[in-house]
Short mmCIF file of C-alpha atoms and ligand atoms in Angstrom, two decimals:
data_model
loop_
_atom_site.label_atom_id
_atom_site.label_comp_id
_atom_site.label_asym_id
_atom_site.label_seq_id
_atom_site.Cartn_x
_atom_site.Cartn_y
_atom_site.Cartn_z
CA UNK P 166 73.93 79.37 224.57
CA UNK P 167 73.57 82.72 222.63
CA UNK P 168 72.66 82.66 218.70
CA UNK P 169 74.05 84.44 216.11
CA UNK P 170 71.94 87.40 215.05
CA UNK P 171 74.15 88.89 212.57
CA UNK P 172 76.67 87.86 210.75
CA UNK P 173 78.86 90.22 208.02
CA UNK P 174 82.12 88.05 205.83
CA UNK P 175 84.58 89.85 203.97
CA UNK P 176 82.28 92.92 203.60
CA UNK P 177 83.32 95.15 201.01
CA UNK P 178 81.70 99.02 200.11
CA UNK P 179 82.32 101.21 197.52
CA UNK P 180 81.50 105.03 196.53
CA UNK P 181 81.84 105.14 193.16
CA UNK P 182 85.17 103.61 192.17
CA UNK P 183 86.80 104.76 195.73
CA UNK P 184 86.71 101.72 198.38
CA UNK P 185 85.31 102.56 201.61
CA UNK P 186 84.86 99.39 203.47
CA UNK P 187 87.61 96.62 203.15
CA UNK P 188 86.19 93.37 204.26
CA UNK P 189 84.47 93.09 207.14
CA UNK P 190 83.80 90.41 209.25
CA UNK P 191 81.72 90.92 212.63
CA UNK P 192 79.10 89.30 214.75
CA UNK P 193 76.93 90.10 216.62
CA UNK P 194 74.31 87.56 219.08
CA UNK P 195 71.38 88.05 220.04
CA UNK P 196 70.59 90.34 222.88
CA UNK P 197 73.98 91.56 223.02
CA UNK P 198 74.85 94.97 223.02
CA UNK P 199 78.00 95.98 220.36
CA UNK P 200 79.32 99.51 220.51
CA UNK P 201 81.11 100.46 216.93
CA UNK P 202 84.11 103.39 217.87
CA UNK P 203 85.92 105.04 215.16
CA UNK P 204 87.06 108.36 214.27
CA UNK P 205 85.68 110.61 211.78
CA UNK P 206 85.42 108.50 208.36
CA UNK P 207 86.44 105.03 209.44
CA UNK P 208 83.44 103.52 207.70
CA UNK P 209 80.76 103.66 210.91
CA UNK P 210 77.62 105.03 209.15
CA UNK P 211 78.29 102.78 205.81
CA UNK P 212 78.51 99.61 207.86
CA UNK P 213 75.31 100.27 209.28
CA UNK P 214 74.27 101.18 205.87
CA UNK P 215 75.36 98.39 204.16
CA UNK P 216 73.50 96.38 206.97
CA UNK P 217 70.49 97.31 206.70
CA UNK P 218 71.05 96.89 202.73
CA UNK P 219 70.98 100.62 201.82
CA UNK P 220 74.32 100.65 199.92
CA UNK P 221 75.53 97.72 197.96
CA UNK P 222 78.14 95.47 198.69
CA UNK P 223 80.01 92.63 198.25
CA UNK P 224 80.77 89.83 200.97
CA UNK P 225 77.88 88.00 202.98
CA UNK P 226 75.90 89.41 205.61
CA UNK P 227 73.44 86.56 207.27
CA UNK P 228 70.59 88.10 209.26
CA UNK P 229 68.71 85.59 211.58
CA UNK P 230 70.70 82.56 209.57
CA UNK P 231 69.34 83.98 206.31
CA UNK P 232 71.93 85.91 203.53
CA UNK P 233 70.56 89.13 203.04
CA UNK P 234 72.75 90.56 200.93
CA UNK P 235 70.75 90.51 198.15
CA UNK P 236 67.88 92.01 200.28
CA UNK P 237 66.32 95.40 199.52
CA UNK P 238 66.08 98.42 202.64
CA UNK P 239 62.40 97.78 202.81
CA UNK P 240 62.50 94.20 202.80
CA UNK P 241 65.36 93.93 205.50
CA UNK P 242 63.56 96.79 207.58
CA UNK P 243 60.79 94.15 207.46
CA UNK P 244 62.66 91.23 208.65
CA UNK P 245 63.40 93.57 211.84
CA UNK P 246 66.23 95.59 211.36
CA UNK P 247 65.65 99.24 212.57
CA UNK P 248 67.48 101.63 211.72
CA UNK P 249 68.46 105.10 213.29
CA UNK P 250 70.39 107.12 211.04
CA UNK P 251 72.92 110.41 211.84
CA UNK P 252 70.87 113.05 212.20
CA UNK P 253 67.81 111.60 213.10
CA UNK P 254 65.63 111.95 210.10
CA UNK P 255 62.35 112.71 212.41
CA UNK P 256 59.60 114.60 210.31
CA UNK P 257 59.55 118.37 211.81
CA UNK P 258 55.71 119.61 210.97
CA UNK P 259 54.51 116.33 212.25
CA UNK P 260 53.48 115.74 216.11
CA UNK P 261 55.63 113.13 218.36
CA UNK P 262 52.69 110.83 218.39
CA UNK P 263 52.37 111.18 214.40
CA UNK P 264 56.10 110.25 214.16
CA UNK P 265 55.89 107.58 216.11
CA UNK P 266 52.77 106.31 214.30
CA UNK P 267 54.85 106.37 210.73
CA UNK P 268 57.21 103.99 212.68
CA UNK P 269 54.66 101.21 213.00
CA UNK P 270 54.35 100.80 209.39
CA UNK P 271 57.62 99.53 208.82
CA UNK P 272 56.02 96.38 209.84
CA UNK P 273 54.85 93.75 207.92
CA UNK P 274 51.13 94.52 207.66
CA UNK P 275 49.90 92.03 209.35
CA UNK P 276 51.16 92.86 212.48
CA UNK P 277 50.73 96.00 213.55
CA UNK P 278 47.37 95.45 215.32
CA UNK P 279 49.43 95.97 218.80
CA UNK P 280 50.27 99.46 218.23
CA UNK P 281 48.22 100.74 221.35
CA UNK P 282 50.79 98.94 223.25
CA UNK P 283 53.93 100.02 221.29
CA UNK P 284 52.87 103.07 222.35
CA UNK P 285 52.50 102.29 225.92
CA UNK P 286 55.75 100.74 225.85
CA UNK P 287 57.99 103.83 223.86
CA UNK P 288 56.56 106.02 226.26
CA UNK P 289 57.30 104.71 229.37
CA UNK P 290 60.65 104.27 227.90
CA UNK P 291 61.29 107.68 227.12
CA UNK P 292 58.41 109.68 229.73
CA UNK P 293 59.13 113.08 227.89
CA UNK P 294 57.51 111.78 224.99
CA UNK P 295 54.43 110.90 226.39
CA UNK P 296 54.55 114.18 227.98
CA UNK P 297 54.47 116.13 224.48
CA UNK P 298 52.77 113.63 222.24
CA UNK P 299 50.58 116.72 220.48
CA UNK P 300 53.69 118.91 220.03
CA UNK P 301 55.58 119.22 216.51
CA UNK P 302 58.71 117.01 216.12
CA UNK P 303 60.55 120.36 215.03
CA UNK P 304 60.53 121.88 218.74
CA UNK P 305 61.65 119.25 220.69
CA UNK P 306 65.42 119.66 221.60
CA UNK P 307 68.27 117.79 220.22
CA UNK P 308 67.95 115.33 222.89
CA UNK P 309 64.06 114.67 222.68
CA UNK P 310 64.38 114.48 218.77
CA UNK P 311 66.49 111.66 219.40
CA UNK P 312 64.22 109.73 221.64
CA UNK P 313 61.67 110.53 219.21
CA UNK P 314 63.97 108.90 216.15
CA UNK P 315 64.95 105.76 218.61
CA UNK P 316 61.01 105.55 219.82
CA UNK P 317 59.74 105.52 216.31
CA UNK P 318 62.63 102.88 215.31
CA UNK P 319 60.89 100.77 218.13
CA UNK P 320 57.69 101.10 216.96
CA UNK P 321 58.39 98.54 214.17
CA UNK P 322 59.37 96.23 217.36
CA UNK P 323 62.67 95.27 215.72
CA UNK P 324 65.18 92.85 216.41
CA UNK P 325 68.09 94.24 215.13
CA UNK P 326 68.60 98.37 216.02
CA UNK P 327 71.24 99.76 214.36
CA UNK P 328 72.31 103.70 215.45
CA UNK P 329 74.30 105.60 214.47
CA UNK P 330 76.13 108.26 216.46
CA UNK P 331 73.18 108.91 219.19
CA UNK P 332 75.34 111.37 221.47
CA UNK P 333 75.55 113.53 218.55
CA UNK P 334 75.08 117.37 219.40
CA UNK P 335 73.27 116.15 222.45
CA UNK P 336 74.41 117.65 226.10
CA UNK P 337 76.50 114.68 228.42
CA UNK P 338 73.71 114.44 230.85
CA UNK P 339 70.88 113.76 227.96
CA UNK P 340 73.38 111.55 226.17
CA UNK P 341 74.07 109.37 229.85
CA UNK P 342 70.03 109.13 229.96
CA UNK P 343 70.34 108.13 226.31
CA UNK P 344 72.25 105.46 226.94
CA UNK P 345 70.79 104.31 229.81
CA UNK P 346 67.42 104.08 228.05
CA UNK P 347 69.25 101.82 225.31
CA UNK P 348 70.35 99.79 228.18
CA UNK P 349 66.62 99.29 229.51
CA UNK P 350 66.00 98.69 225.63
CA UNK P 351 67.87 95.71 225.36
CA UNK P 352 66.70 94.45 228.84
CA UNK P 353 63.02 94.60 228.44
CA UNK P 354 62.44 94.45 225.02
CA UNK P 355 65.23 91.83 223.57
CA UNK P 356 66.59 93.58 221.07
CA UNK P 357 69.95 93.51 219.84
CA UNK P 358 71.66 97.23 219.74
CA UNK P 359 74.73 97.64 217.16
CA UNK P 360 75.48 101.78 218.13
CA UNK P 361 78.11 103.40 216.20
CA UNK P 362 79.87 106.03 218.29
CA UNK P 363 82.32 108.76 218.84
CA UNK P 364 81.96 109.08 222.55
CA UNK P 365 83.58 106.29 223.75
CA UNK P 366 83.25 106.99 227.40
CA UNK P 367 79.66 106.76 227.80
CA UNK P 368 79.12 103.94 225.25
CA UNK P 369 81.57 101.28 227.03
CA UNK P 370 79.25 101.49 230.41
CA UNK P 371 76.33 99.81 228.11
CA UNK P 372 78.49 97.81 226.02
CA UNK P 373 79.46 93.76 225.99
CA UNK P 374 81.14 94.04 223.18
CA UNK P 375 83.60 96.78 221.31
CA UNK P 376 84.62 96.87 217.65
CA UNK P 377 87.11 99.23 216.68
CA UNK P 378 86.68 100.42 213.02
CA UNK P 379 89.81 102.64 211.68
CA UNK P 380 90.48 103.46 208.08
CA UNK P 381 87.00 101.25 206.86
CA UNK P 382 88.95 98.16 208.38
CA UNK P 383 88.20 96.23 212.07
CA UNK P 384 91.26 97.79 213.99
CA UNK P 385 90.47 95.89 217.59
CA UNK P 386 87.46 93.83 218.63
CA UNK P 387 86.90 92.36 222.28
CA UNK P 388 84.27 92.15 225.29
CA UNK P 389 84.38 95.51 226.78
CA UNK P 390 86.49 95.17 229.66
CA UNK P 391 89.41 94.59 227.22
CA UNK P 392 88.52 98.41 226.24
CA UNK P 393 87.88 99.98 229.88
CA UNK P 394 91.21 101.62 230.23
CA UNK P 395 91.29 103.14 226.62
CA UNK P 396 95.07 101.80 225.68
CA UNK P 397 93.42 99.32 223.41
CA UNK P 398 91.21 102.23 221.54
CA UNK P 399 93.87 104.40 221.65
CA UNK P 400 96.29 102.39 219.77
CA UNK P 401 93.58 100.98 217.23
CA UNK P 402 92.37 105.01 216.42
CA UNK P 403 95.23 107.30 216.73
CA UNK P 404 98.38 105.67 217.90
CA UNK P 405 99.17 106.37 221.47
CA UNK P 406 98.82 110.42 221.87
CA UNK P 407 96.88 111.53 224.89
CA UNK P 408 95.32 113.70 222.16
CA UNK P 409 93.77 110.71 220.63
CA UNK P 410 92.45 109.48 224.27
CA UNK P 411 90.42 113.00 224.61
CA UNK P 412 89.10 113.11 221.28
CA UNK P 413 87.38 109.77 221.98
CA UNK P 414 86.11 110.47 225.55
CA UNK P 415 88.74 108.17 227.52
CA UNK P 416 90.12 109.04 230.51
CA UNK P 417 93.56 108.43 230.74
P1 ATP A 531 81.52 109.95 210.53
O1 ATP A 531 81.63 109.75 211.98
O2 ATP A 531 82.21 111.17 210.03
O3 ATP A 531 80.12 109.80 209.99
P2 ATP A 531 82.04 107.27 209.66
O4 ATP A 531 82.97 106.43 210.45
O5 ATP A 531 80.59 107.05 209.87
O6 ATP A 531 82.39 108.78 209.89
P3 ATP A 531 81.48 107.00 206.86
O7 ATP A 531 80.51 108.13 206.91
O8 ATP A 531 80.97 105.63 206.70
O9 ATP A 531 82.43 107.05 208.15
O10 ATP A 531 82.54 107.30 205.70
C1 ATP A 531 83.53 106.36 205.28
C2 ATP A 531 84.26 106.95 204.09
O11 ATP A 531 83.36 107.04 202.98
C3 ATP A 531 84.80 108.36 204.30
O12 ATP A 531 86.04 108.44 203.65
C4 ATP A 531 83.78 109.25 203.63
O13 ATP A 531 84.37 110.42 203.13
C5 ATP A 531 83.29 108.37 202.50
N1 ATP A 531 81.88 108.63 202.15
C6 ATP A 531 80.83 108.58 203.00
N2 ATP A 531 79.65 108.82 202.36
C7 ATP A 531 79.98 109.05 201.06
C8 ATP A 531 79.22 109.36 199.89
N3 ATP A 531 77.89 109.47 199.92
N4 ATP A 531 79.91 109.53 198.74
C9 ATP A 531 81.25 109.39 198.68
N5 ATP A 531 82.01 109.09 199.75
C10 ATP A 531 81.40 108.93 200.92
#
C-alpha cells in the first residue's frame, strides 16, 4: 500500500494583495512520480515554492504526516525536501565537485558522514559530471548545469525533489536524457519527484501521475494514461485549439 508523502489542503498564495494560488489540494505518495503542466503563470514555480515553505501561505501542507506549514525553507530542506529552482541557481566560479559539495550541507549535520558515496552515486547518475568534476560550474552547457543543479539537490539525499521546469533552454535530446535520469532517480534512490513542466511530451513518458494547474487553480488531475492523447491537457490549458496542443508538446 503506498503512503502519503505530501499532502497540500486548500492552499492559498499571495503577492502582495494580488492572489496567486487559489486553494490547492494535491497529493502526492511516496515514490511516485507527479508531473505539474501549466502554461506560462498558472502558479507552477509558487506551488513548489510554497512547498518547500519559501513563500507564505495559508491552507495545510503535511510533509511525511507532519504540518509544515509553519516550517521555515531551511528547516523543511532539512526534513528532505530538495529543491531545484528555474534557472538552476548553480554557483558559476565554483568547480562541479565544489557545487556538489555545498549540496551536502543541506543536511542535518549529523549525517553527512556518507558524502564519499553521494558522490559515487550523483556521478554515475549523471557520467558527464564525473567527467568534469575540476571544471567551473559557469562552462558547463545548459544541459550539464542542470545535472549539476539536480546532482547537488541529491546530495542532501532527499525525499521529496521538487523541480521546476528542467527542459528549460535545454536541447530535446539533453532534455529526453534528463528525464530519463529522473526516471533512474526515482528507481534507485526512492525519492519522490514533483517536476513542474512546460514540455508536456517528454514529461508524461516518466510520469504516474499528471496535475494540470491553469489560472493558479488544479484544472485536471489523473494517472497519466488519462493524459496520453493530450485532449485532457488541451481542454484544462487552452480550450481545444491545435495551437494550444503545440505549445505544450502534444501531438495531436
Ligand atoms: P512560469 O512557467 O512562467 O514560471 P508558473 O506557472 O511557474 O509560470 P508562477 O511563476 O508561479 O507561474 O506565477 C504565478 C502568478 O504569480 C503569475 O501571475 C505571476 O505573474 C505572479 N508572480 C510570480 N512571482 C511573482 C512575484 N515575485 N511578485 C509578484 N507576482 C508574481
Amino acid at each position: 500500500m503506498s503512503t502519503t508523502l505530501l499532502k497540500t489542503r486548500r492552499l492559498v498564495a499571495h503577492y502582495g494583495s494580488v492572489e496567486v494560488l487559489h486553494g490547492i489540494d494535491l497529493a502526492l505518495s511516496d515514490g511516485e512520480i507527479v508531473v505539474l503542466l501549466g502554461p506560462n503563470g498558472a502558479g507552477k514555480t509558487t506551488l513548489l515554492r510554497a512547498i518547500s515553505r519559501l513563500v507564505s501561505t495559508q491552507g495545510a501542507i503535511e510533509y511525511d504526516a507532519v504540518d509544515i506549514t509553519g516550517w521555515s525553507g531551511a528547516r523543511t530542506a532539512r526534513a528532505g525536501v530538495g529543491h531545484v529552482p528555474e534557472g538552476r541557481g548553480t554557483f558559476v566560479d565554483l568547480t562541479v565537485e565544489e557545487n556538489l559539495r555545498l549540496g551536502s550541507l543541506a543536511r542535518p549535520r549529523d549525517q553527512r558522514v556518507r558524502s564519499r558515496e553521494d558522490f559515487a552515486l550523483v556521478y554515475d547518475t549523471f557520467p558527464v559530471l564525473a567527467e568534469m568534476r575540476g571544471r567551473q560550474a559557469g562552462l558547463l552547457s545548459g544541459g550539464q548545469q542542470q545535472m549539476l543543479a539536480i546532482g547537488r539537490a541529491l546530495m542532501a539525499r532527499p525525499r521529496l525533489l521538487l523541480i521546476d521546469e528542467p527542459s528549460l533552454g535545454i536541447a530535446p535530446l539533453l532534455t529526453r536524457q534528463l528525464f530519463e535520469a529522473l526516471a533512474r532517480i526515482r528507481n534507485e534512490w526512492s525519492i519522490s519527484l514533483l517536476i513542474a513542466e512546460q514540455n508536456a511530451r517528454l514529461s508524461l513518458d516518466i510520469a504516474d501521475r499528471v496535475i494540470v494547474l491553469a489560472g493558479g487553480r488544479v484544472a485536471a488531475a489523473g494517472p497519466v494514461e488519462e493524459f496520453r492523447d493530450g485532449d485532457v491537457i488541451k481542454r484544462a490549458y487552452l480550450g481545444e485549439t491545435d495551437g494550444g496542443a503545440e505549445a505544450i508538446g502534444v501531438k495531436k
